[in-house]
């Protein structure tokens, strides 16, 4: 898929910050709007970062039935 980084070393600064934020808040779900607000960035930048991380399997992307898509990072043991 074009434009999707293959490793965390290729991630945008927003995606790296998003990953660090979600690692610090495991098992908590956030919408793109909430993530953008937490990171102090544009929603488009947060969405691009979240999609790249979800594609890599670093975070989970879930769309509850009838709800807004949420992103989270499960606690890893």
PDB file of C-alpha atoms in Angstrom:
ATOM      1  CA  UNK A   1       0.000   0.000   0.000  1.00  0.00           C
ATOM      2  CA  UNK A   2       1.527   3.258  -1.101  1.00  0.00           C
ATOM      3  CA  UNK A   3       2.337   5.873   1.536  1.00  0.00           C
ATOM      4  CA  UNK A   4       2.202   3.455   4.478  1.00  0.00           C
ATOM      5  CA  UNK A   5       5.509   3.197   6.344  1.00  0.00           C
ATOM      6  CA  UNK A   6       6.957  -0.284   6.832  1.00  0.00           C
ATOM      7  CA  UNK A   7       8.531   0.375  10.216  1.00  0.00           C
ATOM      8  CA  UNK A   8       8.234   2.715  13.167  1.00  0.00           C
ATOM      9  CA  UNK A   9      11.470   4.400  12.027  1.00  0.00           C
ATOM     10  CA  UNK A  10       9.605   5.671   8.952  1.00  0.00           C
ATOM     11  CA  UNK A  11       6.640   7.071  10.887  1.00  0.00           C
ATOM     12  CA  UNK A  12       5.735  10.748  10.837  1.00  0.00           C
ATOM     13  CA  UNK A  13       6.389  12.707  14.036  1.00  0.00           C
ATOM     14  CA  UNK A  14       2.630  12.699  14.748  1.00  0.00           C
ATOM     15  CA  UNK A  15       2.436   8.915  14.350  1.00  0.00           C
ATOM     16  CA  UNK A  16       5.410   8.459  16.678  1.00  0.00           C
ATOM     17  CA  UNK A  17       3.784  10.717  19.281  1.00  0.00           C
ATOM     18  CA  UNK A  18       0.465   8.930  18.814  1.00  0.00           C
ATOM     19  CA  UNK A  19       2.113   5.549  19.394  1.00  0.00           C
ATOM     20  CA  UNK A  20       3.865   6.831  22.529  1.00  0.00           C
ATOM     21  CA  UNK A  21       0.578   8.279  23.819  1.00  0.00           C
ATOM     22  CA  UNK A  22      -1.335   5.037  23.245  1.00  0.00           C
ATOM     23  CA  UNK A  23       1.489   2.999  24.818  1.00  0.00           C
ATOM     24  CA  UNK A  24       1.125   5.166  27.931  1.00  0.00           C
ATOM     25  CA  UNK A  25      -2.661   4.570  27.912  1.00  0.00           C
ATOM     26  CA  UNK A  26      -3.060   0.855  27.128  1.00  0.00           C
ATOM     27  CA  UNK A  27      -6.531  -0.575  26.555  1.00  0.00           C
ATOM     28  CA  UNK A  28      -8.104   2.900  26.347  1.00  0.00           C
ATOM     29  CA  UNK A  29     -10.040   3.767  23.193  1.00  0.00           C
ATOM     30  CA  UNK A  30      -9.840   7.156  21.466  1.00  0.00           C
ATOM     31  CA  UNK A  31     -11.502   8.692  18.426  1.00  0.00           C
ATOM     32  CA  UNK A  32      -9.430  10.620  15.899  1.00  0.00           C
ATOM     33  CA  UNK A  33     -10.762  13.889  17.328  1.00  0.00           C
ATOM     34  CA  UNK A  34      -9.691  12.918  20.829  1.00  0.00           C
ATOM     35  CA  UNK A  35      -6.238  11.825  19.645  1.00  0.00           C
ATOM     36  CA  UNK A  36      -5.747  15.062  17.704  1.00  0.00           C
ATOM     37  CA  UNK A  37      -6.700  17.063  20.779  1.00  0.00           C
ATOM     38  CA  UNK A  38      -4.340  15.063  23.029  1.00  0.00           C
ATOM     39  CA  UNK A  39      -1.460  15.479  20.564  1.00  0.00           C
ATOM     40  CA  UNK A  40      -2.234  19.077  19.642  1.00  0.00           C
ATOM     41  CA  UNK A  41      -2.273  18.320  15.921  1.00  0.00           C
ATOM     42  CA  UNK A  42      -4.731  18.414  13.034  1.00  0.00           C
ATOM     43  CA  UNK A  43      -7.267  15.595  12.770  1.00  0.00           C
ATOM     44  CA  UNK A  44      -5.937  14.726   9.294  1.00  0.00           C
ATOM     45  CA  UNK A  45      -2.425  14.236  10.724  1.00  0.00           C
ATOM     46  CA  UNK A  46      -3.770  12.123  13.591  1.00  0.00           C
ATOM     47  CA  UNK A  47      -5.804  10.010  11.161  1.00  0.00           C
ATOM     48  CA  UNK A  48      -2.841   9.396   8.857  1.00  0.00           C
ATOM     49  CA  UNK A  49      -0.687   8.373  11.813  1.00  0.00           C
ATOM     50  CA  UNK A  50      -3.371   6.141  13.304  1.00  0.00           C
ATOM     51  CA  UNK A  51      -4.049   4.430   9.975  1.00  0.00           C
ATOM     52  CA  UNK A  52      -0.332   3.768   9.452  1.00  0.00           C
ATOM     53  CA  UNK A  53      -0.016   2.321  12.957  1.00  0.00           C
ATOM     54  CA  UNK A  54      -3.136   0.184  12.520  1.00  0.00           C
ATOM     55  CA  UNK A  55      -1.827  -1.098   9.176  1.00  0.00           C
ATOM     56  CA  UNK A  56       1.440  -2.103  10.862  1.00  0.00           C
ATOM     57  CA  UNK A  57      -0.442  -3.864  13.652  1.00  0.00           C
ATOM     58  CA  UNK A  58       0.924  -1.500  16.309  1.00  0.00           C
ATOM     59  CA  UNK A  59      -2.556  -0.382  17.384  1.00  0.00           C
ATOM     60  CA  UNK A  60      -6.092  -1.675  16.992  1.00  0.00           C
ATOM     61  CA  UNK A  61      -8.802   0.020  14.970  1.00  0.00           C
ATOM     62  CA  UNK A  62     -12.399  -0.843  15.856  1.00  0.00           C
ATOM     63  CA  UNK A  63     -15.676   0.523  14.603  1.00  0.00           C
ATOM     64  CA  UNK A  64     -18.438  -0.397  17.015  1.00  0.00           C
ATOM     65  CA  UNK A  65     -21.786  -0.997  15.336  1.00  0.00           C
ATOM     66  CA  UNK A  66     -23.367   2.385  14.727  1.00  0.00           C
ATOM     67  CA  UNK A  67     -20.445   4.185  16.369  1.00  0.00           C
ATOM     68  CA  UNK A  68     -17.368   6.160  15.507  1.00  0.00           C
ATOM     69  CA  UNK A  69     -14.070   4.401  14.774  1.00  0.00           C
ATOM     70  CA  UNK A  70     -11.812   4.166  17.816  1.00  0.00           C
ATOM     71  CA  UNK A  71      -8.129   3.342  18.162  1.00  0.00           C
ATOM     72  CA  UNK A  72      -6.323   1.672  21.046  1.00  0.00           C
ATOM     73  CA  UNK A  73      -3.177  -0.193  21.952  1.00  0.00           C
ATOM     74  CA  UNK A  74      -3.788  -3.355  23.937  1.00  0.00           C
ATOM     75  CA  UNK A  75      -1.551  -3.951  26.922  1.00  0.00           C
ATOM     76  CA  UNK A  76       1.214  -6.273  25.759  1.00  0.00           C
ATOM     77  CA  UNK A  77       2.706  -8.812  28.104  1.00  0.00           C
TER      78      UNK A  77
END
